Coordinates of C-alpha atoms in Angstrom, one line a residue:
M232 CA -25.2 7.6 -12.6
A233 CA -28.5 7.9 -14.5
D234 CA -28.7 4.1 -14.4
I235 CA -28.2 4.1 -10.7
V236 CA -30.9 6.7 -10.2
Q237 CA -33.3 4.4 -12.0
T238 CA -32.3 1.3 -10.1
I239 CA -32.1 2.7 -6.5
Q240 CA -33.4 0.0 -4.2
A241 CA -35.6 0.2 -1.2
E242 CA -32.8 -0.3 1.3
Q243 CA -30.7 2.3 -0.5
D244 CA -33.6 4.8 -0.6
R245 CA -34.1 4.5 3.2
I246 CA -30.4 5.5 3.7
I247 CA -30.7 8.4 1.2
R248 CA -33.6 9.9 3.1
A249 CA -32.4 9.2 6.6
P250 CA -32.6 12.2 9.0
H251 CA -30.1 14.9 8.5
Q252 CA -28.7 15.1 12.0
G253 CA -26.5 12.7 13.7
V254 CA -23.9 10.2 12.3
L255 CA -25.0 7.5 9.9
V256 CA -22.7 4.6 9.1
V257 CA -23.2 2.8 5.7
E258 CA -21.2 -0.3 5.5
G259 CA -21.0 -2.3 2.3
G260 CA -18.7 -4.6 0.4
P261 CA -17.5 -4.0 -3.1
G262 CA -20.2 -3.2 -5.6
T263 CA -23.0 -2.6 -3.1
G264 CA -23.6 1.0 -4.3
K265 CA -22.6 2.7 -1.1
T266 CA -20.8 5.4 -2.9
A267 CA -23.7 6.1 -5.1
V268 CA -26.0 6.1 -2.1
A269 CA -23.8 8.6 -0.3
L270 CA -23.8 11.0 -3.3
H271 CA -27.5 10.8 -3.6
R272 CA -27.9 11.4 0.1
A273 CA -25.8 14.6 -0.4
A274 CA -28.1 15.7 -3.2
Y275 CA -31.2 14.8 -1.2
L276 CA -30.0 16.7 1.9
L277 CA -29.2 19.8 -0.2
Y278 CA -32.7 19.7 -1.5
A279 CA -34.5 18.9 1.7
H280 CA -32.4 21.3 3.8
R281 CA -31.4 23.8 1.1
E282 CA -31.2 27.0 3.0
Q283 CA -29.1 25.7 5.8
L284 CA -26.7 23.5 3.8
A285 CA -26.4 25.9 0.9
R286 CA -25.0 28.3 3.6
R287 CA -22.8 25.9 5.4
A288 CA -21.9 23.6 2.5
V289 CA -21.4 19.9 2.4
L290 CA -17.9 18.3 2.5
I291 CA -17.3 15.0 0.7
V292 CA -14.0 13.4 1.6
G293 CA -12.7 10.8 -0.9
P294 CA -9.7 8.4 -0.8
N295 CA -7.8 9.8 -3.8
P296 CA -7.9 12.4 -6.6
A297 CA -8.8 9.9 -9.2
F298 CA -11.9 8.9 -7.3
L299 CA -13.0 12.5 -6.8
G300 CA -12.5 13.2 -10.4
Y301 CA -14.7 10.2 -11.2
I302 CA -17.6 11.4 -9.1
G303 CA -17.0 15.1 -9.5
E304 CA -19.6 15.5 -12.2
V305 CA -22.4 13.7 -10.3
L306 CA -23.7 16.4 -7.9
P307 CA -23.5 19.2 -10.4
S308 CA -25.5 17.1 -12.9
L309 CA -28.2 16.9 -10.2
G310 CA -28.3 20.7 -9.9
E311 CA -26.2 20.9 -6.6
T312 CA -23.3 23.3 -6.2
G313 CA -22.8 23.7 -2.4
V314 CA -20.4 20.8 -2.2
W315 CA -16.7 20.7 -1.7
L316 CA -15.0 17.4 -2.8
A317 CA -11.6 16.9 -1.2
T318 CA -9.0 14.3 -0.2
L319 CA -7.6 14.4 3.3
G320 CA -4.4 16.0 1.9
E321 CA -6.4 19.1 0.8
L322 CA -8.0 19.9 4.2
F323 CA -5.5 22.4 5.4
P324 CA -5.7 25.7 3.3
G325 CA -2.5 26.7 1.6
V326 CA -0.9 23.3 1.7
E327 CA -0.7 20.8 -1.2
A328 CA 0.1 17.4 0.4
K329 CA 1.6 15.6 -2.6
G330 CA 4.4 13.9 -0.9
T331 CA 4.6 10.2 0.1
D332 CA 5.2 8.7 3.6
T333 CA 6.5 5.2 4.2
P334 CA 3.7 3.0 5.6
R335 CA 5.4 3.0 9.0
A336 CA 5.6 6.8 9.0
A337 CA 1.9 7.2 8.0
E338 CA 0.9 4.8 10.8
A339 CA 2.9 6.6 13.4
K340 CA 1.6 10.1 12.4
G341 CA -1.9 8.8 12.5
R342 CA -2.0 7.5 16.0
L343 CA -3.7 9.4 18.8
E344 CA -0.5 9.6 20.7
M345 CA 0.8 12.2 18.2
A346 CA -1.7 14.8 19.6
G347 CA -0.2 14.5 23.0
A348 CA 3.3 14.7 21.5
L349 CA 2.5 17.9 19.7
A350 CA 0.9 19.5 22.7
L351 CA 4.1 18.8 24.8
A352 CA 6.3 20.0 21.9
V353 CA 4.4 23.4 22.0
T354 CA 5.0 23.8 25.7
D355 CA 8.7 23.2 25.0
R356 CA 8.7 26.3 22.9
Q357 CA 7.6 28.3 26.0
A358 CA 11.1 28.5 27.6
V359 CA 12.7 30.2 30.5
P360 CA 16.5 31.2 30.5
D361 CA 19.0 28.9 32.3
E362 CA 21.1 32.0 32.8
V363 CA 20.2 35.7 33.1
L364 CA 19.5 37.3 29.7
E365 CA 21.2 40.6 29.3
I366 CA 19.2 43.0 27.1
D367 CA 21.0 46.1 25.8
H368 CA 18.8 49.2 26.2
D369 CA 20.5 52.1 24.6
D370 CA 19.3 54.9 26.7
Y371 CA 19.4 53.3 30.1
G372 CA 22.1 50.6 30.0
T373 CA 21.6 46.8 30.3
L374 CA 18.3 45.1 31.5
H375 CA 18.5 41.7 33.2
L376 CA 15.8 39.0 32.4
D377 CA 16.3 36.2 34.9
R378 CA 14.7 32.8 35.2
A379 CA 12.3 33.7 38.1
M380 CA 11.0 36.7 36.1
A381 CA 10.4 34.5 33.0
T382 CA 8.9 31.6 35.0
E383 CA 6.3 33.9 36.6
A384 CA 5.4 35.4 33.3
R385 CA 5.1 32.0 31.7
E386 CA 2.9 30.7 34.4
R387 CA 0.6 33.7 34.2
A388 CA 0.3 33.3 30.4
R389 CA -0.4 29.5 30.7
A390 CA -3.1 30.3 33.2
T391 CA -5.1 32.1 30.6
G392 CA -5.8 28.8 29.0
L393 CA -5.3 30.4 25.6
P394 CA -3.5 28.7 22.6
H395 CA 0.3 29.5 22.4
N396 CA 0.2 32.4 20.0
L397 CA -2.8 34.0 21.8
A398 CA -1.2 33.6 25.2
R399 CA 2.0 35.2 24.0
P400 CA 0.9 38.8 24.5
H401 CA 0.2 38.0 28.2
F402 CA 3.7 36.6 28.5
A403 CA 5.2 39.7 26.8
F404 CA 3.2 42.1 29.0
R405 CA 4.4 40.4 32.1
I406 CA 8.1 40.7 30.9
I407 CA 7.6 44.3 29.9
D408 CA 6.1 45.1 33.3
A409 CA 9.0 43.4 35.1
L410 CA 11.7 45.1 33.1
T411 CA 9.9 48.4 33.6
A412 CA 9.9 47.8 37.4
Q413 CA 13.5 46.9 37.2
L414 CA 14.3 50.1 35.3
T415 CA 12.1 52.2 37.6
D416 CA 13.9 51.0 40.6
R417 CA 17.2 51.8 39.1
L418 CA 16.5 55.3 37.8
G419 CA 14.1 56.5 40.5
A420 CA 15.9 55.2 43.5
D421 CA 16.3 58.0 46.2
P422 CA 19.9 58.0 47.5
Y423 CA 18.5 58.8 50.9
G424 CA 16.1 55.9 51.1
G425 CA 12.9 57.8 50.4
P426 CA 10.2 56.9 48.0
N427 CA 10.9 56.4 44.3
L428 CA 11.4 59.8 42.6
L429 CA 9.6 58.8 39.4
D430 CA 5.9 59.6 39.1
A431 CA 3.3 57.6 37.2
S432 CA 3.8 59.4 33.9
D433 CA 7.5 58.7 34.1
V434 CA 6.9 55.1 34.7
A435 CA 4.4 54.9 31.8
Q436 CA 7.0 56.5 29.5
L437 CA 9.6 54.0 30.5
A438 CA 7.1 51.1 29.7
K439 CA 6.4 52.5 26.3
E440 CA 10.2 52.7 25.5
I441 CA 10.8 49.2 26.7
A442 CA 7.8 47.8 24.8
A443 CA 9.1 49.5 21.6
S444 CA 12.6 48.1 22.1
P445 CA 13.7 45.6 19.3
E446 CA 16.1 44.1 21.8
V447 CA 13.3 43.4 24.2
H448 CA 11.1 41.9 21.5
A449 CA 14.0 39.7 20.5
A450 CA 14.4 38.4 24.0
I451 CA 10.7 37.7 24.3
G452 CA 10.8 36.0 20.9
S453 CA 13.5 33.7 22.0
L454 CA 11.5 32.5 25.0
W455 CA 8.0 32.4 23.6
P456 CA 8.2 32.7 19.7
Q457 CA 5.3 33.4 17.5
L458 CA 4.7 30.2 15.5
T459 CA 2.9 29.1 12.4
P460 CA 1.7 25.5 12.0
E461 CA 3.9 25.0 9.1
E462 CA 7.0 26.2 10.9
F463 CA 6.1 24.2 14.0
V464 CA 5.4 20.9 12.3
T465 CA 8.5 21.3 10.1
D466 CA 10.7 21.7 13.2
F467 CA 8.9 18.9 15.0
L468 CA 9.4 16.4 12.2
A469 CA 13.1 17.3 11.9
D470 CA 13.5 16.6 15.6
P471 CA 10.5 14.5 16.9
T472 CA 10.1 14.6 20.6
H473 CA 7.8 12.9 23.2
L474 CA 7.5 9.8 20.9
T475 CA 8.9 6.4 21.3
E476 CA 12.3 6.0 19.7
A477 CA 10.8 3.8 16.9
D478 CA 8.1 6.3 16.1
A479 CA 10.5 9.2 16.2
E480 CA 12.8 7.4 13.7
A481 CA 9.9 6.6 11.4
V482 CA 8.5 10.2 11.2
R483 CA 11.8 12.1 11.2
R484 CA 12.2 14.2 8.1
E485 CA 14.3 17.2 7.1
G486 CA 12.2 19.3 4.8
G487 CA 10.5 17.7 1.9
A488 CA 7.0 17.8 0.5
W489 CA 3.9 17.7 2.8
T490 CA 2.2 14.3 2.8
P491 CA -1.5 13.6 3.5
A492 CA -0.6 12.2 7.0
D493 CA 1.0 15.6 7.8
V494 CA -2.3 17.5 7.3
P495 CA -3.9 16.3 10.5
L496 CA -0.7 17.3 12.4
L497 CA -0.9 20.7 10.8
D498 CA -4.5 21.0 11.8
E499 CA -3.7 19.9 15.4
A500 CA -0.8 22.5 15.5
A501 CA -3.1 25.2 14.4
E502 CA -5.5 24.4 17.3
L503 CA -2.6 24.3 19.8
L504 CA -1.0 27.5 18.5
G505 CA -4.1 29.6 17.7
E506 CA -4.0 32.5 15.3
D507 CA -3.3 36.0 16.4
D508 CA -5.4 38.0 14.0
S509 CA -5.1 41.4 15.8
A510 CA -2.9 42.7 13.0
A511 CA -5.3 41.6 10.3
Q512 CA -8.2 43.1 12.2
A513 CA -6.3 46.3 12.6
A514 CA -5.6 46.4 8.9
A515 CA -9.2 45.7 8.1
E516 CA -10.3 48.5 10.4
A517 CA -7.8 50.9 8.9
A518 CA -9.1 50.0 5.4
R519 CA -12.7 50.6 6.6
Q520 CA -11.7 54.0 8.1
E521 CA -10.1 54.9 4.7
R522 CA -13.3 54.0 2.9
V523 CA -15.4 56.0 5.4
A524 CA -13.0 59.0 5.0
Y525 CA -13.3 58.8 1.2
A526 CA -17.1 58.6 1.4
Q527 CA -17.2 61.5 3.7
G528 CA -15.1 63.5 1.2
V529 CA -17.6 62.6 -1.6
L530 CA -20.5 63.7 0.5
E531 CA -18.8 67.0 1.5
L532 CA -18.0 67.6 -2.2
A533 CA -21.6 66.8 -3.2
Y534 CA -22.9 69.2 -0.4
A535 CA -20.6 72.0 -1.6
S536 CA -21.7 71.5 -5.1
R537 CA -25.4 71.5 -4.1
T538 CA -24.9 74.7 -2.0
Y539 CA -23.3 76.5 -5.0
E540 CA -26.1 75.3 -7.3
F541 CA -29.0 76.6 -5.1
E542 CA -27.4 79.7 -3.7
D543 CA -29.1 82.0 -6.2
K544 CA -32.4 80.1 -6.2
D545 CA -35.5 80.4 -4.1
D546 CA -36.1 78.5 -0.8
E547 CA -38.5 76.0 -2.5
D548 CA -35.8 74.7 -4.9
S549 CA -33.2 74.6 -2.2
E550 CA -35.3 72.2 -0.1
V551 CA -34.6 69.4 -2.6
L552 CA -32.8 66.5 -0.8
G553 CA -29.1 65.9 -1.5
A554 CA -27.0 62.7 -1.0
H555 CA -25.8 63.9 2.4
D556 CA -29.4 64.1 3.6
V557 CA -30.3 60.4 3.0
I558 CA -27.0 58.6 3.8
D559 CA -24.1 59.1 6.0
A560 CA -20.4 58.2 5.3
E561 CA -20.5 54.9 7.3
R562 CA -23.4 53.5 5.3
M563 CA -22.0 54.8 2.0
A564 CA -18.7 53.1 2.7
E565 CA -20.5 49.8 3.5
R566 CA -22.4 49.9 0.2
H567 CA -19.2 50.2 -1.7
E568 CA -17.3 47.5 0.2
E569 CA -16.2 44.7 -2.1
A570 CA -18.6 41.8 -1.9
D571 CA -17.5 38.2 -1.5
H572 CA -18.9 36.4 -4.5
R573 CA -17.5 33.0 -3.8
T574 CA -19.8 30.0 -3.2
A575 CA -20.1 28.5 0.3
A576 CA -17.9 25.6 -0.9
E577 CA -15.2 27.9 -2.1
R578 CA -15.2 29.9 1.2
A579 CA -15.1 26.7 3.1
A580 CA -12.1 25.5 1.2
A581 CA -10.2 28.6 2.2
D582 CA -11.2 28.6 5.9
R583 CA -9.7 25.9 8.2
T584 CA -12.2 26.7 10.9
W585 CA -15.3 26.3 8.6
A586 CA -18.2 24.3 10.2
F587 CA -19.9 22.2 7.5
G588 CA -23.6 21.5 7.5
H589 CA -22.9 17.8 6.6
I590 CA -19.9 15.7 6.0
I591 CA -19.7 12.6 3.9
V592 CA -16.6 10.4 4.1
D593 CA -16.0 7.6 1.6
E594 CA -13.6 4.8 2.5
A595 CA -14.0 6.0 6.0
Q596 CA -12.3 2.9 7.4
E597 CA -9.0 4.1 6.0
L598 CA -8.7 7.4 8.1
S599 CA -6.5 7.5 11.2
A600 CA -7.3 8.7 14.7
M601 CA -5.6 12.1 13.9
A602 CA -7.6 12.4 10.7
W603 CA -10.8 11.9 12.7
R604 CA -9.8 14.7 15.1
L605 CA -9.5 17.0 12.1
L606 CA -12.9 16.0 10.6
M607 CA -14.8 16.2 13.9
R608 CA -13.6 19.8 14.3
R609 CA -15.2 20.5 10.9
S610 CA -18.5 19.1 12.2
P611 CA -19.3 20.5 15.5
T612 CA -22.9 19.4 15.2
R613 CA -21.8 15.8 14.2
S614 CA -23.9 15.6 11.2
M615 CA -22.1 13.0 9.1
T616 CA -22.5 10.1 6.7
L617 CA -19.7 7.6 6.9
V618 CA -19.3 5.0 4.0
G619 CA -16.8 2.2 4.1
D620 CA -15.9 -1.5 4.3
P621 CA -13.7 -2.6 7.1
A622 CA -12.6 -5.6 5.0
Q623 CA -10.9 -3.2 2.6
T624 CA -8.8 -1.4 5.3
A625 CA -5.4 -1.0 3.7
E626 CA -3.7 2.0 5.4
G627 CA -1.6 1.1 8.4
G628 CA -3.1 4.0 10.4
G629 CA -6.7 3.2 9.3
L630 CA -8.9 2.5 12.3
G631 CA -11.2 0.1 10.3
D632 CA -13.7 -0.3 13.1
W633 CA -16.8 1.9 13.6
H634 CA -16.8 1.8 17.4
T635 CA -13.1 2.8 17.5
I636 CA -13.8 5.7 15.1
L637 CA -17.0 7.0 16.7
D638 CA -17.2 6.1 20.4
P639 CA -14.7 8.9 21.4
Y640 CA -17.0 11.5 19.8
V641 CA -20.6 10.2 19.8
P642 CA -20.7 7.2 22.1
G643 CA -23.9 5.2 21.5
R644 CA -25.3 7.9 19.4
W645 CA -24.7 6.7 15.9
E646 CA -26.7 4.6 13.5
Y647 CA -25.4 1.6 11.6
T648 CA -26.7 0.0 8.4
R649 CA -25.2 -2.6 6.0
L650 CA -25.7 -3.0 2.3
G651 CA -25.4 -6.7 1.5
V652 CA -26.2 -6.9 -2.2
N653 CA -23.4 -6.6 -4.9
Y654 CA -24.7 -5.0 -8.0
R655 CA -21.3 -4.7 -9.7
T656 CA -19.1 -7.7 -9.3
P657 CA -20.2 -10.9 -11.1
E658 CA -20.5 -13.9 -8.8
E659 CA -17.7 -15.7 -10.6
I660 CA -15.3 -12.9 -9.5
M661 CA -16.7 -12.5 -6.1
A662 CA -16.3 -16.2 -5.4
V663 CA -12.5 -15.7 -5.8
A664 CA -12.4 -12.4 -3.8
G665 CA -14.5 -14.0 -1.0
A666 CA -12.3 -17.1 -0.8
L667 CA -9.2 -14.7 -0.4
L668 CA -10.6 -13.1 2.8
R669 CA -12.1 -16.3 4.2
A670 CA -8.6 -17.8 4.1
Q671 CA -7.8 -15.2 6.9
D672 CA -11.3 -15.0 8.5
P673 CA -13.5 -18.1 8.1
E674 CA -16.5 -16.1 9.3
F675 CA -16.2 -13.5 6.6
T676 CA -19.4 -13.2 4.4
P677 CA -19.0 -11.3 1.2
P678 CA -21.9 -9.4 -0.4
S679 CA -24.2 -11.5 -2.6
S680 CA -23.8 -10.8 -6.3
V681 CA -27.0 -10.4 -8.3
R682 CA -25.6 -11.4 -11.7
S683 CA -23.4 -13.9 -13.4
T684 CA -21.4 -13.6 -16.6
G685 CA -20.6 -17.2 -17.1
R686 CA -16.9 -16.3 -17.3
R687 CA -14.4 -17.5 -14.6
P688 CA -11.4 -15.3 -13.8
W689 CA -8.2 -16.6 -15.4
S690 CA -4.6 -16.7 -14.4
R691 CA -1.4 -17.0 -16.5
R692 CA 2.2 -17.5 -15.3
T693 CA 5.1 -15.9 -17.2
T694 CA 8.7 -14.9 -16.6
P695 CA 9.8 -11.5 -15.3
D696 CA 11.4 -10.6 -18.6
A697 CA 8.3 -11.5 -20.5
L698 CA 5.8 -9.8 -18.1
P699 CA 5.4 -6.5 -19.9
A700 CA 4.7 -8.2 -23.2
A701 CA 2.3 -10.7 -21.6
V702 CA 0.4 -7.7 -20.1
A703 CA 0.2 -5.9 -23.4
E704 CA -1.1 -9.1 -25.1
A705 CA -3.7 -9.7 -22.4
A706 CA -4.8 -6.1 -22.5
R707 CA -5.4 -6.3 -26.3
A708 CA -7.3 -9.6 -25.8
D709 CA -9.5 -8.5 -22.9
A710 CA -10.1 -4.8 -23.8
P711 CA -13.8 -4.3 -24.2
E712 CA -15.1 -2.7 -27.4
E713 CA -16.7 -0.1 -25.3
G714 CA -15.5 0.8 -21.8
R715 CA -12.2 0.7 -19.9
L716 CA -9.6 -1.9 -18.9
A717 CA -7.6 -1.4 -15.7
V718 CA -4.1 -2.8 -15.2
I719 CA -3.6 -3.0 -11.5
A720 CA 0.0 -3.5 -10.7
P721 CA 2.8 -2.7 -8.1
A722 CA 4.0 0.9 -8.5
A723 CA 7.5 -0.5 -9.1
L724 CA 6.4 -2.1 -12.4
H725 CA 4.5 0.9 -13.8
E726 CA 7.3 2.3 -15.9
A727 CA 8.0 -1.0 -17.6
L728 CA 4.3 -1.7 -18.2
A729 CA 3.5 1.8 -19.5
A730 CA 6.2 1.4 -22.1
A731 CA 4.5 -1.9 -23.3
L732 CA 1.0 -0.5 -23.2
P733 CA 0.1 2.0 -26.0
D734 CA -0.9 5.5 -24.9
T735 CA -0.8 4.5 -21.2
P736 CA 1.3 6.9 -19.1
A737 CA 2.9 6.0 -15.8
G738 CA 3.2 8.3 -12.8
G739 CA 0.9 10.8 -11.2
E740 CA -2.8 10.3 -11.0
P741 CA -4.4 7.9 -13.5
D742 CA -6.2 9.4 -16.4
L743 CA -9.7 7.8 -16.3
T744 CA -10.6 9.0 -19.8
R745 CA -8.3 6.5 -21.5
P746 CA -9.4 3.1 -22.5
V747 CA -6.5 1.4 -20.7
V748 CA -5.7 2.7 -17.2
L749 CA -2.5 1.8 -15.2
L750 CA -2.9 2.1 -11.4
T751 CA -2.2 0.7 -8.0
P752 CA -4.8 -1.0 -5.8
R753 CA -4.9 2.3 -3.6
Q754 CA -5.6 4.4 -6.7
A755 CA -8.3 2.0 -7.7
K756 CA -10.2 2.3 -4.5
G757 CA -13.9 3.3 -5.2
L758 CA -13.5 2.8 -8.9
E759 CA -14.9 0.3 -11.3
F760 CA -13.8 -1.0 -14.7
D761 CA -15.3 -3.3 -17.4
A762 CA -12.2 -5.5 -17.4
V763 CA -9.3 -5.8 -14.9
L764 CA -5.8 -7.3 -15.2
V765 CA -4.1 -7.8 -11.8
V766 CA -0.4 -8.1 -12.2
E767 CA 1.7 -9.8 -9.6
P768 CA -1.2 -10.4 -7.2
G769 CA 1.1 -12.2 -4.7
A770 CA 3.0 -8.9 -4.2
F771 CA -0.1 -7.2 -2.6
P772 CA -1.3 -7.3 1.0
T773 CA -4.6 -9.2 1.3
S774 CA -6.7 -6.0 1.7
D775 CA -5.1 -4.4 -1.4
L776 CA -5.5 -7.5 -3.4
Y777 CA -9.2 -7.8 -2.3
V778 CA -9.7 -4.2 -3.7
A779 CA -8.0 -5.1 -6.9
L780 CA -10.0 -8.3 -7.5
T781 CA -13.4 -6.5 -7.0
R782 CA -13.0 -3.6 -9.5
A783 CA -14.2 -5.5 -12.6
T784 CA -17.8 -5.5 -13.9
R785 CA -17.1 -8.2 -16.6
T786 CA -13.7 -10.0 -16.7
L787 CA -10.8 -10.5 -14.4
G788 CA -7.3 -11.8 -15.3
L789 CA -4.2 -12.5 -13.1
L790 CA -0.7 -12.3 -14.5
H791 CA 2.1 -13.5 -12.3
T792 CA 5.7 -14.5 -12.2
G793 CA 5.8 -16.0 -8.7
D794 CA 3.3 -18.2 -6.8
L795 CA -0.3 -17.1 -6.4
P796 CA -2.0 -16.9 -3.0
A797 CA -3.5 -20.2 -2.2
A798 CA -7.1 -18.9 -2.5
L799 CA -6.4 -18.0 -6.2
V800 CA -5.3 -21.4 -7.4
D801 CA -8.6 -23.3 -7.1
P802 CA -9.3 -24.7 -10.6
Q803 CA -13.1 -24.6 -9.8
T804 CA -13.0 -20.8 -9.6
V805 CA -9.9 -19.7 -11.5
E806 CA -9.1 -20.9 -15.1
T807 CA -5.4 -21.5 -15.8
R808 CA -4.2 -20.4 -19.2

């Protein structure tokens, strides 16, 4: 990073020092330094707007844990600590999204239509009975909750415009009022047709008894349940509703680990449900009253002790001020309240509703429409820096287009800039990567490389049985004396390749401290290595292969058992071994 600091170019410096407010899009191909620019922009903003951003924190969203681990030491080394680095899967407190979706499921979960489906699914949980519910009330016999009564209560609760959980008390109050009226009519009816025999205090007592009835609460809960986002989304995925048949089949899941694509659904559910924090507030107030009572006891004890001390002394000594003269119980309790010593970033990580002072998103083209709904909630001021390259869009649900991402939120109010110089990838490698994308889009223009190594990428064909040994041999031959070599291969081959590569584990997140790292193209996003071996390049989608080809700073090798993509068989650019 120190080298990057010394070589910041004028175009990069303008981006780093751009105004704090608003949305800034930084597009750049591989090796253009867009990530370094984004990180330095975060450091610059924290310096230039220290008071505001230190209080509100900066969120940096990265594509994977390996990438965040790679850059995690950069900002602290620059003296900045008000930053939270997170993947999308970490943006819902209390949930660890370590599961994996199929590409089809992730795509379906990421589409905007999912928000509407979830909203309708919430209303489905606000039911009315098809038949009369009979509620056993021990003291006064059976109460009857019918469809008309529940429908009226539901409409009144929905009319509040509150989220599901916050509207629930309004539904409950209407039901309790209706049942109280039913019981009042039954118990207070005058057999001679006169006015009801129960007075207001009698009716109030009946209402209290009904409100305290477990049977009544159970009936209300069956019609309008209190829900957590986790419970609701779990139920929704087990029985997806309001989706197309194909999408419902793709996302259907019974239990299992949360996935990154689930996190925006959980966040959406939290917005739709709301959090009824009345119990937590009551508990906090009770705790405060307990502290005040304790402080009052301490002051009274101090007063009694002082009175005893001065009762035999003259008036002049007795006029010395005591603790109770300079502070009351309320203020004393506040002074002894436990302080929150967490940093702003730590508090933000634990608070789903936290509004960040600035958000930086790397590989922004990969995020889905649902993921952007989540992030925009975290940035009500729309102060963001988005970094990415549409040509590297690999996720099925990724929007990959800045207008599609931003026009729903800041139409015509975002700034675009492009970095066109590649400082990382040698021109020999970039010629191959550029040809790969031009085969699909003849108008594609890759970033211009500023350096050449004089070494063409090479390819070697082998057999499936000999592939692990060929990879190990190539790794020994190409491994730099200082630096790291990446073996980028399909996940299905990792176990066999790890067995052939010394001290190279398979599974989990790649360990970037090792000289040889085994990973997939998705795990390699945003990273760079001195040498790269791409195994079975023909097995990758074009966008993934483009990422894999552009990770190397020195040498690139291709090992394959099947045919190579046509763009990689040009003898002018790829040497055959």
